[in-house]
Short mmCIF file of C-alpha atoms in Angstrom, two decimals:
data_model
loop_
_atom_site.label_atom_id
_atom_site.label_comp_id
_atom_site.label_asym_id
_atom_site.label_seq_id
_atom_site.Cartn_x
_atom_site.Cartn_y
_atom_site.Cartn_z
CA UNK A 1 10.10 -29.01 57.09
CA UNK A 2 7.70 -26.33 54.70
CA UNK A 3 9.60 -25.92 51.26
CA UNK A 4 8.34 -22.57 51.41
CA UNK A 5 7.08 -20.42 53.58
CA UNK A 6 6.29 -16.82 53.43
CA UNK A 7 4.72 -14.33 56.20
CA UNK A 8 4.06 -10.96 55.46
CA UNK A 9 5.53 -10.78 52.34
CA UNK A 10 5.33 -7.87 50.57
CA UNK A 11 6.93 -6.79 46.62
CA UNK A 12 7.06 -3.75 44.67
CA UNK A 13 6.18 -3.02 41.71
CA UNK A 14 7.27 0.65 40.09
CA UNK A 15 3.52 2.27 41.93
CA UNK A 16 2.08 -0.65 43.48
CA UNK A 17 2.48 -3.25 45.82
CA UNK A 18 2.60 -6.99 43.55
CA UNK A 19 2.38 -8.99 46.25
CA UNK A 20 0.61 -6.95 49.09
CA UNK A 21 0.80 -8.79 52.88
CA UNK A 22 1.28 -12.76 51.30
CA UNK A 23 1.40 -15.54 54.37
CA UNK A 24 1.95 -18.50 53.11
CA UNK A 25 2.61 -21.48 53.99
CA UNK A 26 2.98 -24.66 51.42
CA UNK A 27 4.75 -28.47 51.74
CA UNK A 28 4.45 -30.88 49.75
CA UNK A 29 2.07 -31.46 47.23
CA UNK A 30 0.73 -29.36 43.67
CA UNK A 31 -0.52 -26.05 45.07
CA UNK A 32 -2.90 -24.83 42.48
CA UNK A 33 -2.08 -19.98 42.23
CA UNK A 34 -4.92 -19.03 41.17
CA UNK A 35 -5.84 -15.42 40.49
CA UNK A 36 -7.13 -12.36 37.37
CA UNK A 37 -4.70 -11.11 35.77
CA UNK A 38 -2.20 -8.66 37.55
CA UNK A 39 -2.95 -10.52 41.08
CA UNK A 40 0.90 -10.59 41.38
CA UNK A 41 0.96 -14.32 40.85
CA UNK A 42 4.64 -14.01 38.34
CA UNK A 43 6.13 -11.44 40.98
CA UNK A 44 5.60 -14.20 43.79
CA UNK A 45 6.23 -16.86 41.82
CA UNK A 46 9.55 -14.35 40.87
CA UNK A 47 9.94 -13.93 44.26
CA UNK A 48 10.22 -17.17 45.10
CA UNK A 49 11.73 -17.91 42.87
CA UNK A 50 15.16 -15.62 44.50
CA UNK A 51 14.93 -13.07 41.45
CA UNK A 52 13.26 -10.11 42.29
CA UNK A 53 13.56 -9.09 46.18
CA UNK A 54 11.50 -8.55 48.63
CA UNK A 55 10.45 -5.28 49.65
CA UNK A 56 9.75 -6.73 52.86
CA UNK A 57 8.45 -9.11 54.81
CA UNK A 58 10.85 -13.42 55.15
CA UNK A 59 10.56 -16.01 52.84
CA UNK A 60 12.26 -19.11 54.46
CA UNK A 61 12.58 -21.90 51.76
CA UNK A 62 13.21 -25.52 51.89
CA UNK A 63 13.72 -24.87 55.62
CA UNK A 64 16.21 -21.64 54.73
CA UNK A 65 16.68 -17.95 54.52
CA UNK A 66 16.97 -16.34 51.60
CA UNK A 67 21.27 -15.57 51.78
CA UNK A 68 21.92 -19.01 50.99
CA UNK A 69 19.90 -18.92 47.87
CA UNK A 70 23.11 -21.29 46.66
CA UNK A 71 21.71 -24.18 47.66
CA UNK A 72 18.27 -22.70 48.10
CA UNK A 73 18.61 -22.84 43.76
CA UNK A 74 20.23 -25.74 43.28
CA UNK A 75 17.05 -27.31 44.14
CA UNK A 76 15.02 -24.95 43.17
CA UNK A 77 13.12 -26.00 39.28
CA UNK A 78 11.48 -22.90 37.72
CA UNK A 79 9.69 -22.32 34.68
CA UNK A 80 9.14 -18.70 33.81
CA UNK A 81 5.72 -16.80 32.19
CA UNK A 82 7.95 -16.25 29.12
CA UNK A 83 10.86 -18.85 28.22
CA UNK A 84 13.06 -17.04 26.97
CA UNK A 85 15.70 -20.22 24.76
CA UNK A 86 18.82 -20.31 22.47
CA UNK A 87 16.50 -20.90 19.07
CA UNK A 88 20.23 -22.36 17.52
CA UNK A 89 20.39 -24.48 20.65
CA UNK A 90 19.53 -28.70 20.55
CA UNK A 91 17.26 -29.54 22.53
CA UNK A 92 19.56 -31.56 24.33
CA UNK A 93 22.25 -28.84 24.42
CA UNK A 94 19.62 -26.64 25.86
CA UNK A 95 17.96 -28.52 29.15
CA UNK A 96 22.10 -29.33 29.73
CA UNK A 97 23.25 -26.31 29.53
CA UNK A 98 20.86 -24.87 32.38
CA UNK A 99 21.14 -28.56 34.32
CA UNK A 100 25.38 -26.76 33.58
CA UNK A 101 23.94 -23.46 35.02
CA UNK A 102 22.09 -25.69 38.69
CA UNK A 103 25.73 -27.08 39.05
CA UNK A 104 24.28 -29.75 38.96
CA UNK A 105 27.60 -32.31 38.89
CA UNK A 106 28.82 -33.44 35.43
CA UNK A 107 29.21 -37.08 35.34
CA UNK A 108 25.08 -36.64 36.87
CA UNK A 109 24.29 -34.98 33.48
CA UNK A 110 23.51 -36.81 30.61
CA UNK A 111 21.08 -39.61 32.41
CA UNK A 112 19.43 -36.74 34.35
CA UNK A 113 19.02 -34.57 30.95
CA UNK A 114 17.32 -38.05 28.88
CA UNK A 115 15.58 -38.98 32.10
CA UNK A 116 13.98 -35.45 31.81
CA UNK A 117 13.25 -35.18 28.35
CA UNK A 118 12.01 -39.31 28.08
CA UNK A 119 9.93 -36.98 31.53
CA UNK A 120 8.32 -34.48 28.28
CA UNK A 121 8.30 -37.36 25.76
CA UNK A 122 10.66 -35.46 23.96
CA UNK A 123 13.85 -37.56 24.45
CA UNK A 124 12.83 -38.68 19.88
CA UNK A 125 13.94 -34.35 19.96
CA UNK A 126 16.87 -34.45 22.19
CA UNK A 127 18.95 -33.31 18.41
CA UNK A 128 16.70 -31.59 17.07
CA UNK A 129 17.13 -27.46 16.78
CA UNK A 130 14.69 -25.73 19.08
CA UNK A 131 14.13 -23.15 16.32
CA UNK A 132 12.41 -26.26 15.02
CA UNK A 133 9.77 -26.99 17.15
CA UNK A 134 6.85 -26.24 17.07
CA UNK A 135 5.28 -24.04 20.44
CA UNK A 136 3.89 -27.25 22.73
CA UNK A 137 6.19 -28.42 21.75
CA UNK A 138 8.67 -25.52 23.55
CA UNK A 139 7.07 -25.63 27.02
CA UNK A 140 7.65 -29.14 27.43
CA UNK A 141 11.18 -27.89 26.62
CA UNK A 142 10.68 -26.15 29.95
CA UNK A 143 9.29 -27.99 31.81
CA UNK A 144 12.02 -29.99 31.57
CA UNK A 145 15.00 -27.83 31.97
CA UNK A 146 12.71 -26.95 35.17
CA UNK A 147 13.37 -31.57 36.54
CA UNK A 148 16.00 -32.25 35.23
CA UNK A 149 17.93 -31.82 38.69
CA UNK A 150 14.71 -33.25 40.23
CA UNK A 151 13.22 -30.08 42.30
CA UNK A 152 12.88 -29.51 45.67
CA UNK A 153 10.38 -27.29 44.87
CA UNK A 154 9.13 -26.79 41.66
CA UNK A 155 7.56 -23.26 40.25
CA UNK A 156 5.85 -23.74 37.21
CA UNK A 157 4.88 -19.55 35.58
CA UNK A 158 1.33 -20.65 33.04
CA UNK A 159 2.95 -23.92 32.17
CA UNK A 160 -0.25 -25.07 30.17
CA UNK A 161 -0.24 -22.05 27.97
CA UNK A 162 0.14 -23.61 24.05
CA UNK A 163 -0.77 -27.05 25.23
CA UNK A 164 -2.48 -29.32 23.32
CA UNK A 165 -5.51 -31.33 24.79
CA UNK A 166 -3.73 -34.63 25.42
CA UNK A 167 -0.96 -32.69 26.83
CA UNK A 168 -2.59 -30.94 29.08
CA UNK A 169 -3.16 -34.47 30.49
CA UNK A 170 0.22 -36.06 30.23
CA UNK A 171 1.68 -33.09 31.56
CA UNK A 172 -0.87 -33.12 34.40
CA UNK A 173 -0.45 -36.52 35.19
CA UNK A 174 3.30 -35.72 35.83
CA UNK A 175 3.11 -32.99 38.26
CA UNK A 176 1.00 -35.52 40.65
CA UNK A 177 3.85 -38.16 39.58
CA UNK A 178 6.47 -34.55 41.17
CA UNK A 179 4.21 -32.99 43.85
CA UNK A 180 4.10 -37.12 45.62
CA UNK A 181 8.13 -36.14 46.40
CA UNK A 182 8.32 -31.85 46.51
CA UNK A 183 7.26 -29.02 46.81
CA UNK A 184 5.20 -27.88 42.98
CA UNK A 185 3.61 -24.87 42.34
CA UNK A 186 1.80 -24.49 39.44
CA UNK A 187 0.27 -20.28 38.75
CA UNK A 188 -2.60 -20.15 36.69
CA UNK A 189 -5.97 -18.47 35.00
CA UNK A 190 -7.24 -21.85 33.78
CA UNK A 191 -9.07 -22.58 36.34
CA UNK A 192 -9.34 -26.05 35.63
CA UNK A 193 -6.47 -27.55 35.51
CA UNK A 194 -6.44 -26.86 39.08
CA UNK A 195 -9.58 -28.39 39.23
CA UNK A 196 -7.26 -31.97 37.81
CA UNK A 197 -4.00 -31.94 39.65
CA UNK A 198 -4.01 -29.89 41.65
CA UNK A 199 -3.99 -30.85 45.59
CA UNK A 200 -4.63 -27.18 47.28
CA UNK A 201 -6.03 -23.69 46.08
CA UNK A 202 -4.00 -20.85 46.73
CA UNK A 203 -6.66 -18.46 44.85
CA UNK A 204 -4.81 -14.62 45.33
CA UNK A 205 -6.19 -11.21 44.08
CA UNK A 206 -4.61 -7.74 43.82
CA UNK A 207 -2.00 -9.40 45.91
CA UNK A 208 -3.14 -10.65 48.86
CA UNK A 209 -4.35 -14.35 49.61
CA UNK A 210 -8.71 -14.67 48.69
CA UNK A 211 -8.73 -18.79 49.28
CA UNK A 212 -6.89 -21.59 50.53
CA UNK A 213 -8.61 -25.29 49.98
CA UNK A 214 -9.18 -28.29 47.47
CA UNK A 215 -10.46 -27.65 44.30
CA UNK A 216 -13.51 -29.19 46.72
CA UNK A 217 -13.36 -26.82 48.61
CA UNK A 218 -13.84 -24.13 45.50
CA UNK A 219 -16.29 -26.10 43.97
CA UNK A 220 -18.37 -25.76 47.31
CA UNK A 221 -17.93 -22.02 47.53
CA UNK A 222 -19.87 -21.24 44.81
CA UNK A 223 -23.44 -21.36 43.35
CA UNK A 224 -26.10 -21.22 40.29
CA UNK A 225 -26.16 -18.06 40.47
CA UNK A 226 -22.72 -17.74 39.68
CA UNK A 227 -20.56 -16.61 35.84
CA UNK A 228 -18.64 -19.77 35.09
CA UNK A 229 -18.82 -23.17 32.96
CA UNK A 230 -18.07 -25.24 35.16
CA UNK A 231 -18.47 -25.49 39.01
CA UNK A 232 -14.81 -25.10 40.15
CA UNK A 233 -15.23 -21.69 37.39
CA UNK A 234 -18.71 -20.81 39.27
CA UNK A 235 -16.56 -21.08 42.95
CA UNK A 236 -13.79 -19.66 41.52
CA UNK A 237 -15.80 -16.14 40.66
CA UNK A 238 -17.41 -16.18 44.01
CA UNK A 239 -14.75 -15.44 45.80
CA UNK A 240 -13.02 -13.32 43.27
CA UNK A 241 -16.36 -11.24 43.08
CA UNK A 242 -16.83 -11.72 46.78
CA UNK A 243 -13.65 -9.94 47.44
CA UNK A 244 -13.66 -6.94 45.01
CA UNK A 245 -17.00 -6.05 45.61
CA UNK A 246 -17.84 -7.87 41.50
CA UNK A 247 -15.78 -5.32 38.72
CA UNK A 248 -13.47 -7.33 36.86
CA UNK B 1 -7.54 -69.79 -0.74
CA UNK B 2 -8.00 -70.95 3.39
CA UNK B 3 -4.75 -70.44 5.14
CA UNK B 4 -5.16 -72.25 8.62
CA UNK B 5 -2.89 -71.00 10.69
CA UNK B 6 -1.08 -72.65 13.90
CA UNK B 7 -2.76 -72.73 17.11
CA UNK B 8 -0.89 -70.17 19.69
CA UNK B 9 0.16 -73.61 21.48
CA UNK B 10 1.16 -75.12 19.58
CA UNK B 11 3.40 -72.70 18.01
CA UNK B 12 4.70 -71.50 21.57
CA UNK B 13 5.43 -74.82 21.60
CA UNK B 14 7.69 -74.75 17.84
CA UNK B 15 9.06 -71.49 19.07
CA UNK B 16 10.32 -73.11 22.88
CA UNK B 17 12.02 -76.91 20.08
CA UNK B 18 10.09 -79.16 21.76
CA UNK B 19 11.85 -82.30 21.51
CA UNK B 20 8.73 -84.92 20.73
CA UNK B 21 7.16 -82.35 18.15
CA UNK B 22 5.90 -84.53 15.92
CA UNK B 23 8.13 -84.59 12.22
CA UNK B 24 5.20 -83.50 10.47
CA UNK B 25 3.34 -81.22 12.59
CA UNK B 26 6.55 -79.26 12.90
CA UNK B 27 6.92 -79.39 8.59
CA UNK B 28 4.15 -77.73 8.07
CA UNK B 29 4.40 -75.14 10.87
CA UNK B 30 7.74 -74.08 9.48
CA UNK B 31 6.67 -74.58 5.40
CA UNK B 32 3.50 -71.60 6.89
CA UNK B 33 5.45 -69.59 9.02
CA UNK B 34 7.93 -68.42 5.37
CA UNK B 35 5.11 -67.74 3.57
CA UNK B 36 2.71 -66.30 6.56
CA UNK B 37 4.52 -62.45 8.40
CA UNK B 38 1.97 -62.61 10.79
CA UNK B 39 2.21 -65.53 11.99
CA UNK B 40 6.27 -64.75 12.29
CA UNK B 41 5.80 -62.14 14.87
CA UNK B 42 3.52 -64.12 16.91
CA UNK B 43 6.81 -66.73 16.50
CA UNK B 44 8.00 -63.85 19.81
CA UNK B 45 6.14 -64.13 22.75
CA UNK B 46 5.74 -62.85 25.46
CA UNK B 47 7.81 -64.39 27.98
CA UNK B 48 10.84 -64.37 26.13
CA UNK B 49 10.44 -60.62 24.92
CA UNK B 50 10.66 -59.50 28.94
CA UNK B 51 13.18 -61.55 29.39
CA UNK B 52 15.08 -60.53 26.70
CA UNK B 53 13.86 -56.79 28.86
CA UNK B 54 15.14 -58.50 32.40
CA UNK B 55 18.32 -58.80 30.98
CA UNK B 56 18.56 -55.72 28.79
CA UNK B 57 17.40 -53.14 31.28
CA UNK B 58 20.24 -52.71 33.69
CA UNK B 59 22.93 -52.66 31.47
CA UNK B 60 20.30 -50.00 29.05
CA UNK B 61 20.60 -48.06 32.74
CA UNK B 62 23.93 -48.25 33.81
CA UNK B 63 24.93 -47.30 29.90
CA UNK B 64 24.88 -43.01 29.50
CA UNK B 65 21.62 -43.11 26.06
CA UNK B 66 23.03 -39.72 25.74
CA UNK B 67 25.78 -38.15 24.74
CA UNK B 68 27.63 -34.79 26.12
CA UNK B 69 27.40 -32.49 23.64
CA UNK B 70 29.90 -30.93 21.45
CA UNK B 71 28.50 -27.27 22.19
CA UNK B 72 31.04 -26.61 24.58
CA UNK B 73 29.34 -23.81 27.27
CA UNK B 74 30.99 -21.88 30.48
CA UNK B 75 32.31 -18.65 29.19
CA UNK B 76 31.15 -17.03 25.78
CA UNK B 77 26.59 -16.14 26.68
CA UNK B 78 24.87 -18.42 24.91
CA UNK B 79 23.69 -14.71 23.27
CA UNK B 80 26.86 -12.97 22.55
CA UNK B 81 28.48 -15.40 20.59
CA UNK B 82 27.26 -13.44 16.52
CA UNK B 83 27.81 -10.11 18.69
CA UNK B 84 31.21 -11.30 18.84
CA UNK B 85 31.72 -12.22 15.37
CA UNK B 86 29.75 -8.88 15.03
CA UNK B 87 32.57 -6.46 17.38
CA UNK B 88 35.69 -8.72 14.68
CA UNK B 89 33.67 -7.71 12.27
CA UNK B 90 33.27 -3.66 13.22
CA UNK B 91 36.89 -3.89 14.20
CA UNK B 92 38.28 -4.97 10.54
CA UNK B 93 36.36 -3.03 8.88
CA UNK B 94 37.82 0.00 11.54
CA UNK B 95 41.31 -1.55 10.55
CA UNK B 96 40.21 -0.96 6.38
CA UNK B 97 38.70 3.14 7.09
CA UNK B 98 42.49 3.52 8.45
CA UNK B 99 44.11 1.89 5.45
CA UNK B 100 42.44 3.74 3.46
CA UNK B 101 43.44 6.94 4.88
CA UNK B 102 39.33 7.69 6.04
CA UNK B 103 40.31 10.47 8.17
CA UNK B 104 41.53 13.94 6.81
CA UNK B 105 44.01 16.11 8.64
CA UNK B 106 44.97 15.30 10.97
CA UNK B 107 45.27 11.57 11.14
CA UNK B 108 42.44 10.14 13.87
CA UNK B 109 42.76 6.33 14.04
CA UNK B 110 38.68 5.47 14.06
CA UNK B 111 40.21 1.96 15.18
CA UNK B 112 40.95 3.98 18.21
CA UNK B 113 37.67 6.09 17.79
CA UNK B 114 36.06 2.09 18.04
CA UNK B 115 38.14 0.78 20.76
CA UNK B 116 36.36 1.26 24.14
CA UNK B 117 32.44 1.24 22.85
CA UNK B 118 33.39 -2.62 21.98
CA UNK B 119 33.13 -3.97 25.04
CA UNK B 120 30.01 -3.42 25.63
CA UNK B 121 28.33 -4.20 23.17
CA UNK B 122 29.55 -8.33 23.98
CA UNK B 123 28.48 -7.07 27.73
CA UNK B 124 25.08 -6.19 26.68
CA UNK B 125 25.16 -9.13 25.37
CA UNK B 126 25.94 -11.34 28.16
CA UNK B 127 22.97 -9.36 30.90
CA UNK B 128 21.09 -7.17 28.03
CA UNK B 129 17.61 -8.74 28.56
CA UNK B 130 16.81 -6.98 25.64
CA UNK B 131 19.48 -9.37 24.23
CA UNK B 132 19.33 -12.54 25.90
CA UNK B 133 15.96 -14.50 25.56
CA UNK B 134 17.05 -16.85 28.56
CA UNK B 135 17.48 -13.84 30.54
CA UNK B 136 15.64 -14.72 33.64
CA UNK B 137 16.24 -18.28 33.08
CA UNK B 138 19.42 -18.05 34.17
CA UNK B 139 19.29 -15.66 36.71
CA UNK B 140 17.36 -18.44 38.97
CA UNK B 141 20.43 -20.20 38.69
CA UNK B 142 22.88 -20.99 41.54
CA UNK B 143 25.27 -20.37 39.32
CA UNK B 144 24.30 -16.45 38.18
CA UNK B 145 26.21 -13.48 40.03
CA UNK B 146 29.85 -12.79 40.29
CA UNK B 147 31.51 -15.93 38.90
CA UNK B 148 29.75 -15.43 35.81
CA UNK B 149 30.00 -12.56 35.65
CA UNK B 150 33.96 -12.72 35.38
CA UNK B 151 33.64 -15.60 33.10
CA UNK B 152 31.00 -14.04 30.54
CA UNK B 153 33.52 -10.59 29.60
CA UNK B 154 36.69 -12.57 30.35
CA UNK B 155 34.81 -14.36 27.09
CA UNK B 156 33.94 -11.53 25.51
CA UNK B 157 37.52 -9.18 26.65
CA UNK B 158 39.38 -13.15 25.24
CA UNK B 159 38.19 -12.29 21.41
CA UNK B 160 37.87 -8.14 21.25
CA UNK B 161 42.01 -7.77 22.94
CA UNK B 162 43.16 -10.07 20.51
CA UNK B 163 41.27 -9.03 17.69
CA UNK B 164 42.29 -5.14 18.30
CA UNK B 165 45.61 -5.79 19.39
CA UNK B 166 46.57 -7.15 15.67
CA UNK B 167 44.34 -3.73 14.32
CA UNK B 168 47.06 -2.12 15.93
CA UNK B 169 49.68 -3.99 14.93
CA UNK B 170 47.94 -3.32 11.54
CA UNK B 171 46.77 0.77 12.06
CA UNK B 172 50.02 1.60 14.30
CA UNK B 173 47.47 2.53 16.97
CA UNK B 174 49.78 1.36 20.16
CA UNK B 175 48.55 -0.72 22.59
CA UNK B 176 48.41 1.58 25.65
CA UNK B 177 46.37 4.14 24.00
CA UNK B 178 43.24 1.74 23.33
CA UNK B 179 44.04 -0.77 26.50
CA UNK B 180 43.30 1.20 29.48
CA UNK B 181 39.35 3.49 27.91
CA UNK B 182 38.77 -0.45 26.60
CA UNK B 183 38.42 -1.82 30.07
CA UNK B 184 37.70 0.62 31.59
CA UNK B 185 34.03 0.87 29.41
CA UNK B 186 33.60 -2.94 30.19
CA UNK B 187 33.03 -2.65 33.88
CA UNK B 188 32.09 0.61 33.65
CA UNK B 189 29.12 -0.96 31.98
CA UNK B 190 28.84 -4.03 34.55
CA UNK B 191 29.05 -1.43 36.95
CA UNK B 192 26.14 1.12 35.50
CA UNK B 193 24.08 -1.78 35.00
CA UNK B 194 24.26 -2.75 38.98
CA UNK B 195 22.78 0.16 39.40
CA UNK B 196 20.11 0.93 36.89
CA UNK B 197 20.52 -2.21 33.67
CA UNK B 198 22.68 -3.34 32.00
CA UNK B 199 20.84 -2.73 29.56
CA UNK B 200 19.88 1.41 29.88
CA UNK B 201 23.76 1.59 31.01
CA UNK B 202 24.94 -0.17 27.48
CA UNK B 203 22.68 2.64 25.72
CA UNK B 204 24.26 5.54 28.14
CA UNK B 205 27.31 5.01 27.63
CA UNK B 206 27.53 4.11 24.18
CA UNK B 207 25.87 7.66 23.50
CA UNK B 208 27.93 9.53 26.36
CA UNK B 209 30.90 8.40 24.37
CA UNK B 210 29.62 9.13 20.43
CA UNK B 211 29.43 12.57 22.39
CA UNK B 212 31.89 13.16 24.64
CA UNK B 213 34.62 11.42 22.57
CA UNK B 214 33.56 11.04 18.16
CA UNK B 215 31.69 14.69 17.69
CA UNK B 216 34.19 16.29 19.36
CA UNK B 217 37.28 14.63 17.43
CA UNK B 218 35.61 14.00 13.38
CA UNK B 219 33.92 18.10 13.98
CA UNK B 220 38.55 19.41 15.01
CA UNK B 221 39.73 16.13 13.56
CA UNK B 222 42.16 15.83 15.98
CA UNK B 223 42.55 12.98 17.68
CA UNK B 224 40.71 13.35 21.48
CA UNK B 225 42.89 13.48 25.12
CA UNK B 226 40.85 11.32 26.31
CA UNK B 227 43.36 9.30 24.43
CA UNK B 228 46.73 10.60 25.75
CA UNK B 229 49.29 8.92 27.83
CA UNK B 230 47.96 12.56 30.94
CA UNK B 231 44.02 10.34 30.59
CA UNK B 232 45.32 7.01 31.88
CA UNK B 233 44.86 7.79 35.70
CA UNK B 234 41.92 9.04 34.62
CA UNK B 235 40.62 5.86 33.18
CA UNK B 236 42.35 3.60 35.33
CA UNK B 237 40.14 5.53 38.40
CA UNK B 238 37.57 5.38 36.37
CA UNK B 239 38.44 1.16 36.84
CA UNK B 240 38.67 0.77 39.79
CA UNK B 241 35.53 2.72 41.12
CA UNK B 242 33.81 0.13 38.63
CA UNK B 243 35.53 -2.35 40.44
CA UNK B 244 34.45 -1.35 43.96
CA UNK B 245 31.03 -0.55 42.70
CA UNK B 246 30.34 -4.53 40.76
CA UNK B 247 32.48 -6.10 43.65
CA UNK B 248 29.52 -3.89 46.52
CA UNK B 249 26.38 -4.33 44.35
CA UNK B 250 27.47 -8.37 42.87
CA UNK B 251 24.11 -9.87 44.37
CA UNK B 252 21.98 -7.67 41.41
CA UNK B 253 23.15 -10.37 38.95
CA UNK B 254 22.15 -12.92 40.54
CA UNK B 255 18.40 -11.28 40.43
CA UNK B 256 17.14 -9.17 37.78
CA UNK B 257 17.88 -5.77 38.02
CA UNK B 258 20.71 -6.60 36.32
CA UNK B 259 19.18 -7.71 32.99
CA UNK B 260 17.49 -4.47 32.55
#
């Protein structure tokens, strides 16, 4: 069973198709969703998180149609790009509240919350108020709430924004661990995150699939003539400029 | 002063309580340990620490390290708490205005004027993108949908209706006059919200209320016919249509559309 299966998916946002005929099949592992700003990454992630309705095409998540959204959502972890939280809540209360919204059995919640906070290194801040945390810590609470229900499908939209270099390294270890058992899709515009953390790269531009392969394949697509600080960045800009004709 | 620290094997034997450790060595080690903190630190050897951990771990595993927090959630939306307090404050302010005879001429009750729009604030706070920071997280969970809408709306009314009932008793405004308009506005906001988003619906209904009911009331200083018994079937009709729309379009509460 593939965790994500889409066929000619179209999602309209305003006057244009943010996702334009995308067919994708992703299984277990860590998949990096790359693309320039406005490529449709967030719309795609929202659609896969079942909060945005597709205009046409089909989606199957965890082997189920999206009509069965409750069953899918119980096994879903989602970190939106703009992670909103309640400032007055303690860290533990916030993750507990999300666990409740995810319909976890009440008896399992305390242990699951502890384990999720432990995995993001925030167990010692569990009783602090959300408003007292730094930006990087808030992001880690976001990751903790996403993994609290032990999801089979984990969708992370720009999860490394606000993390310092050491935290990003720890984050990569964590997603590699999660990718062993579940399907993790990470949207990012940081090419080096993908190089280090992902087993697989999905490159989109203007709502369409441009490239799918390993980080190694992405590196190989570039030459010294292309823009970028690292081989993988040169591969990325080679594929994007081939797709857009070199424009921004 | 030079100090001779006991060797590792000697310290191990001491820690194990070896019976054949010569007495002079035993005393030497003991005397040294009394004055040397680093060597006392060396006393907790790893094999022992591991043995302790091996016994502790299963117990730690079965003990919840985090007791469940005392915060109760599930009915009131976490974003709506301060708004419910604000609603009660406005109700109290309306009572005060009524009691001091704010209205002149034909007595127009301020409590009656604000009653229908108060729940709109609570409903908006529960669903609006502008007021609920975690709207996107909530929308993506299995609990999102009609049952959560019901819980949150019931929580708003659970605070509002007793508040208004007391206000009505104090200012002598009949229960029957405000309850139907109040419910119609509450469910009307949600119904319209499924079409244009709850934030816009709340703004539109409050604006409509101000223009159609509040402005003429103030202009002519007489209570609008909207509160007369004859208007009750109209309010009941709005209520019924709203319920039907909400049920038919319930899926919008599981997506981002309702939060607009």
